[in-house]
Amino acid sequence: MPRPVKCRKVCHFPNVLEFLPADDTEKKIPIVLTVDEYETIRLLDKKGYSQEQCAVSMQIARTTVQRIYEIARKKIADALIDGHPLRIEGGDFRICDGQSNNCSFGECYKQEIYQKYAVEKGEGIMRIAVTYENGQIFQHFGHTETFKIYDVEEGKVVHSEVVDTNGSGHGALAGFLNALHADVLICGGIGGGAQTALAAAGIKLFGGVSGDADKAVEAFLNETLEYNPDVKCSHHEHSHGEGHTCGEHGCGSHSCH
């Protein structure tokens, strides 16, 4: 019987999900780099981590890191040399919420957020996050600079607060919301990659909403909120399916604990 696959912790979803050759005259089958494979490239080659540090960050064995990294580099080499499109999606992973003490070795902005809002949320609280700008629902999720969060108990808002995203890129925003312990996101336009990241973090999405943020939350609580379940971001769209992620239901037949 094969050993169960352990879900790998990744800091955030990639900001760019597809790379295409400039000369697209000859259509070739895309090479798929999984999100956990991408994370080893980011940590080892971009951030300069050792394999041991990468293993601690992703919460897997060093030998697993070595194997994933070798596969990832081979895929990238094939894409570059043979001119294949490179697509990032799927894999056995979970998005970091800042809960881990060794997350990014003290450099993770999500740790402070997680610790603060873990204490404040409490039992029986539903937390709603809304993309926010000047009282309105901000329409481009990936460029959100502030969220307004609402804590709801027994159908009523008991606390609200505006939170700065610290300049997080769109790939990191799902992890930011995860660190906030958000249960629901209300927003305007949102790309497919971000939707996948939110699903992996177990955050329910209500997109395609515009207007006053407070009124939208009130409508949500009254079950009268008008939203678009098939919302797409008008700014860009990189969705290629949801792939295989570790969300609130686990990672396929594997569990993410």
Short mmCIF file of N, CA and C in Angstrom, two decimals, residues 129-222:
data_model
loop_
_atom_site.label_atom_id
_atom_site.label_comp_id
_atom_site.label_asym_id
_atom_site.label_seq_id
_atom_site.Cartn_x
_atom_site.Cartn_y
_atom_site.Cartn_z
N ALA A 129 -15.04 39.07 5.17
CA ALA A 129 -14.08 40.06 4.66
C ALA A 129 -14.62 40.64 3.36
N VAL A 130 -14.47 41.95 3.20
CA VAL A 130 -14.94 42.64 2.00
C VAL A 130 -13.79 43.47 1.44
N THR A 131 -13.53 43.34 0.14
CA THR A 131 -12.55 44.22 -0.50
C THR A 131 -13.07 45.65 -0.37
N TYR A 132 -12.22 46.58 0.09
CA TYR A 132 -12.75 47.83 0.61
C TYR A 132 -11.95 49.04 0.14
N GLU A 133 -12.69 50.07 -0.28
CA GLU A 133 -12.07 51.36 -0.62
C GLU A 133 -13.12 52.46 -0.48
N ASN A 134 -12.87 53.38 0.43
CA ASN A 134 -13.75 54.54 0.65
C ASN A 134 -15.22 54.15 0.82
N GLY A 135 -15.45 53.12 1.61
CA GLY A 135 -16.81 52.70 1.92
C GLY A 135 -17.44 51.79 0.89
N GLN A 136 -16.78 51.62 -0.26
CA GLN A 136 -17.31 50.82 -1.35
C GLN A 136 -16.57 49.48 -1.48
N ILE A 137 -17.20 48.55 -2.19
CA ILE A 137 -16.55 47.28 -2.48
C ILE A 137 -15.55 47.49 -3.60
N PHE A 138 -14.28 47.29 -3.32
CA PHE A 138 -13.24 47.46 -4.33
C PHE A 138 -13.38 46.36 -5.39
N GLN A 139 -13.20 46.74 -6.65
CA GLN A 139 -13.61 45.85 -7.74
C GLN A 139 -12.51 44.94 -8.29
N HIS A 140 -11.26 45.08 -7.87
CA HIS A 140 -10.19 44.23 -8.39
C HIS A 140 -9.49 43.54 -7.22
N PHE A 141 -9.90 42.32 -6.96
CA PHE A 141 -9.39 41.60 -5.79
C PHE A 141 -7.87 41.62 -5.70
N GLY A 142 -7.21 41.40 -6.84
CA GLY A 142 -5.76 41.28 -6.83
C GLY A 142 -5.02 42.54 -6.45
N HIS A 143 -5.69 43.68 -6.46
CA HIS A 143 -5.06 44.96 -6.11
C HIS A 143 -5.61 45.53 -4.82
N THR A 144 -6.26 44.69 -4.04
CA THR A 144 -6.87 45.16 -2.80
C THR A 144 -5.83 45.64 -1.81
N GLU A 145 -5.98 46.87 -1.35
CA GLU A 145 -5.06 47.42 -0.35
C GLU A 145 -5.62 47.31 1.07
N THR A 146 -6.95 47.27 1.17
CA THR A 146 -7.57 47.11 2.49
C THR A 146 -8.79 46.20 2.39
N PHE A 147 -9.01 45.44 3.43
CA PHE A 147 -10.24 44.69 3.62
C PHE A 147 -10.98 45.29 4.81
N LYS A 148 -12.30 45.27 4.74
CA LYS A 148 -13.08 45.55 5.94
C LYS A 148 -13.61 44.22 6.42
N ILE A 149 -13.35 43.91 7.66
CA ILE A 149 -13.79 42.63 8.21
C ILE A 149 -14.94 42.87 9.19
N TYR A 150 -15.88 41.94 9.16
CA TYR A 150 -17.07 42.03 10.00
C TYR A 150 -17.18 40.73 10.78
N ASP A 151 -17.26 40.84 12.10
CA ASP A 151 -17.52 39.67 12.93
C ASP A 151 -19.02 39.59 13.20
N VAL A 152 -19.60 38.44 12.89
CA VAL A 152 -21.04 38.26 12.98
C VAL A 152 -21.36 37.17 14.00
N GLU A 153 -22.26 37.48 14.88
CA GLU A 153 -22.73 36.51 15.87
C GLU A 153 -24.24 36.54 15.93
N GLU A 154 -24.86 35.38 15.77
CA GLU A 154 -26.31 35.26 15.78
C GLU A 154 -26.97 36.21 14.79
N GLY A 155 -26.33 36.31 13.61
CA GLY A 155 -26.91 37.08 12.52
C GLY A 155 -26.71 38.58 12.60
N LYS A 156 -25.93 39.05 13.57
CA LYS A 156 -25.71 40.48 13.73
C LYS A 156 -24.21 40.80 13.76
N VAL A 157 -23.85 41.94 13.16
CA VAL A 157 -22.46 42.39 13.19
C VAL A 157 -22.14 42.91 14.59
N VAL A 158 -21.16 42.29 15.23
CA VAL A 158 -20.78 42.70 16.58
C VAL A 158 -19.48 43.49 16.60
N HIS A 159 -18.75 43.44 15.47
CA HIS A 159 -17.50 44.20 15.39
C HIS A 159 -17.11 44.33 13.92
N SER A 160 -16.54 45.49 13.56
CA SER A 160 -16.00 45.67 12.21
C SER A 160 -14.72 46.47 12.30
N GLU A 161 -13.85 46.24 11.32
CA GLU A 161 -12.53 46.87 11.35
C GLU A 161 -11.93 46.85 9.95
N VAL A 162 -11.22 47.91 9.59
CA VAL A 162 -10.52 47.97 8.31
C VAL A 162 -9.08 47.52 8.53
N VAL A 163 -8.63 46.58 7.69
CA VAL A 163 -7.30 45.98 7.84
C VAL A 163 -6.49 46.21 6.57
N ASP A 164 -5.27 46.70 6.72
CA ASP A 164 -4.37 46.93 5.59
C ASP A 164 -3.71 45.62 5.18
N THR A 165 -3.56 45.41 3.87
CA THR A 165 -2.98 44.15 3.39
C THR A 165 -1.46 44.16 3.34
N ASN A 166 -0.83 45.23 3.75
CA ASN A 166 0.63 45.32 3.77
C ASN A 166 1.25 45.13 2.40
N GLY A 167 0.56 45.56 1.37
CA GLY A 167 1.11 45.48 0.02
C GLY A 167 1.17 44.08 -0.55
N SER A 168 0.37 43.16 -0.03
CA SER A 168 0.39 41.78 -0.52
C SER A 168 -0.07 41.73 -1.97
N GLY A 169 0.62 40.96 -2.79
CA GLY A 169 0.18 40.72 -4.16
C GLY A 169 -1.02 39.81 -4.18
N HIS A 170 -1.67 39.69 -5.36
CA HIS A 170 -2.91 38.92 -5.39
C HIS A 170 -2.71 37.46 -5.05
N GLY A 171 -1.52 36.92 -5.32
CA GLY A 171 -1.28 35.53 -4.97
C GLY A 171 -1.23 35.30 -3.48
N ALA A 172 -0.88 36.36 -2.72
CA ALA A 172 -0.74 36.22 -1.27
C ALA A 172 -2.02 36.57 -0.52
N LEU A 173 -3.00 37.14 -1.19
CA LEU A 173 -4.18 37.65 -0.49
C LEU A 173 -5.03 36.54 0.12
N ALA A 174 -5.09 35.38 -0.52
CA ALA A 174 -5.85 34.27 0.07
C ALA A 174 -5.24 33.84 1.39
N GLY A 175 -3.90 33.79 1.45
CA GLY A 175 -3.22 33.47 2.70
C GLY A 175 -3.43 34.55 3.74
N PHE A 176 -3.48 35.80 3.30
CA PHE A 176 -3.76 36.92 4.21
C PHE A 176 -5.13 36.75 4.84
N LEU A 177 -6.14 36.43 4.01
CA LEU A 177 -7.49 36.22 4.53
C LEU A 177 -7.55 34.99 5.43
N ASN A 178 -6.77 33.98 5.10
CA ASN A 178 -6.71 32.78 5.94
C ASN A 178 -6.15 33.13 7.31
N ALA A 179 -5.12 34.00 7.32
CA ALA A 179 -4.54 34.43 8.59
C ALA A 179 -5.53 35.27 9.40
N LEU A 180 -6.42 35.97 8.72
CA LEU A 180 -7.47 36.73 9.40
C LEU A 180 -8.58 35.84 9.95
N HIS A 181 -8.55 34.57 9.61
CA HIS A 181 -9.61 33.62 9.98
C HIS A 181 -10.93 33.99 9.30
N ALA A 182 -10.83 34.51 8.06
CA ALA A 182 -12.05 34.86 7.33
C ALA A 182 -12.77 33.59 6.90
N ASP A 183 -14.09 33.62 7.02
CA ASP A 183 -14.92 32.51 6.57
C ASP A 183 -15.53 32.80 5.20
N VAL A 184 -15.76 34.09 4.92
CA VAL A 184 -16.46 34.51 3.71
C VAL A 184 -15.74 35.72 3.12
N LEU A 185 -15.66 35.76 1.79
CA LEU A 185 -15.16 36.95 1.09
C LEU A 185 -16.26 37.48 0.18
N ILE A 186 -16.52 38.78 0.27
CA ILE A 186 -17.40 39.48 -0.66
C ILE A 186 -16.53 40.44 -1.45
N CYS A 187 -16.59 40.37 -2.79
CA CYS A 187 -15.70 41.19 -3.60
C CYS A 187 -16.34 41.48 -4.95
N GLY A 188 -15.63 42.26 -5.78
CA GLY A 188 -16.06 42.52 -7.14
C GLY A 188 -15.47 41.49 -8.08
N GLY A 189 -14.58 41.93 -8.98
CA GLY A 189 -13.94 41.02 -9.90
C GLY A 189 -12.82 40.23 -9.24
N ILE A 190 -12.66 38.99 -9.67
CA ILE A 190 -11.62 38.14 -9.10
C ILE A 190 -11.23 37.08 -10.12
N GLY A 191 -9.94 36.86 -10.31
CA GLY A 191 -9.45 35.90 -11.29
C GLY A 191 -9.58 34.46 -10.84
N GLY A 192 -9.44 33.56 -11.80
CA GLY A 192 -9.59 32.14 -11.51
C GLY A 192 -8.55 31.60 -10.55
N GLY A 193 -7.31 32.09 -10.67
CA GLY A 193 -6.26 31.63 -9.76
C GLY A 193 -6.55 31.99 -8.33
N ALA A 194 -7.04 33.21 -8.11
CA ALA A 194 -7.39 33.64 -6.76
C ALA A 194 -8.57 32.84 -6.23
N GLN A 195 -9.52 32.51 -7.11
CA GLN A 195 -10.64 31.68 -6.68
C GLN A 195 -10.17 30.31 -6.22
N THR A 196 -9.22 29.76 -6.94
CA THR A 196 -8.66 28.46 -6.56
C THR A 196 -7.95 28.56 -5.21
N ALA A 197 -7.20 29.66 -5.02
CA ALA A 197 -6.49 29.85 -3.75
C ALA A 197 -7.46 29.99 -2.59
N LEU A 198 -8.56 30.70 -2.80
CA LEU A 198 -9.55 30.84 -1.74
C LEU A 198 -10.20 29.50 -1.41
N ALA A 199 -10.50 28.72 -2.45
CA ALA A 199 -11.07 27.39 -2.22
C ALA A 199 -10.10 26.53 -1.42
N ALA A 200 -8.81 26.66 -1.73
CA ALA A 200 -7.81 25.88 -1.00
C ALA A 200 -7.74 26.30 0.46
N ALA A 201 -8.04 27.57 0.73
CA ALA A 201 -8.02 28.07 2.11
C ALA A 201 -9.35 27.86 2.81
N GLY A 202 -10.35 27.32 2.09
CA GLY A 202 -11.65 27.06 2.71
C GLY A 202 -12.49 28.30 2.93
N ILE A 203 -12.27 29.34 2.12
CA ILE A 203 -13.00 30.60 2.25
C ILE A 203 -14.10 30.65 1.18
N LYS A 204 -15.33 30.87 1.60
CA LYS A 204 -16.45 30.93 0.66
C LYS A 204 -16.47 32.27 -0.06
N LEU A 205 -16.66 32.22 -1.37
CA LEU A 205 -16.57 33.42 -2.20
C LEU A 205 -17.94 33.87 -2.70
N PHE A 206 -18.18 35.18 -2.57
CA PHE A 206 -19.35 35.82 -3.16
C PHE A 206 -18.82 36.99 -3.98
N GLY A 207 -18.61 36.75 -5.28
CA GLY A 207 -18.00 37.74 -6.15
C GLY A 207 -19.00 38.44 -7.04
N GLY A 208 -18.50 39.43 -7.78
CA GLY A 208 -19.34 40.18 -8.69
C GLY A 208 -20.28 41.14 -7.98
N VAL A 209 -19.90 41.56 -6.76
CA VAL A 209 -20.74 42.45 -5.96
C VAL A 209 -20.17 43.87 -6.02
N SER A 210 -21.02 44.86 -6.10
CA SER A 210 -20.57 46.26 -6.11
C SER A 210 -21.42 47.07 -5.16
N GLY A 211 -20.98 48.32 -4.92
CA GLY A 211 -21.74 49.22 -4.06
C GLY A 211 -21.19 49.33 -2.66
N ASP A 212 -22.03 49.77 -1.75
CA ASP A 212 -21.64 50.03 -0.36
C ASP A 212 -21.31 48.73 0.36
N ALA A 213 -20.16 48.71 1.03
CA ALA A 213 -19.70 47.49 1.69
C ALA A 213 -20.61 47.09 2.85
N ASP A 214 -20.98 48.06 3.68
CA ASP A 214 -21.84 47.74 4.84
C ASP A 214 -23.19 47.19 4.39
N LYS A 215 -23.76 47.79 3.34
CA LYS A 215 -25.05 47.33 2.84
C LYS A 215 -24.95 45.92 2.23
N ALA A 216 -23.80 45.63 1.61
CA ALA A 216 -23.61 44.29 1.04
C ALA A 216 -23.58 43.24 2.13
N VAL A 217 -22.92 43.55 3.24
CA VAL A 217 -22.88 42.60 4.35
C VAL A 217 -24.27 42.43 4.96
N GLU A 218 -24.99 43.52 5.07
CA GLU A 218 -26.37 43.44 5.58
C GLU A 218 -27.23 42.56 4.68
N ALA A 219 -27.06 42.74 3.35
CA ALA A 219 -27.81 41.91 2.41
C ALA A 219 -27.41 40.45 2.51
N PHE A 220 -26.13 40.20 2.70
CA PHE A 220 -25.65 38.82 2.86
C PHE A 220 -26.30 38.16 4.07
N LEU A 221 -26.37 38.89 5.16
CA LEU A 221 -26.95 38.33 6.38
C LEU A 221 -28.46 38.12 6.24
N ASN A 222 -29.08 38.93 5.39
CA ASN A 222 -30.52 38.77 5.14
C ASN A 222 -30.81 37.81 4.00
#
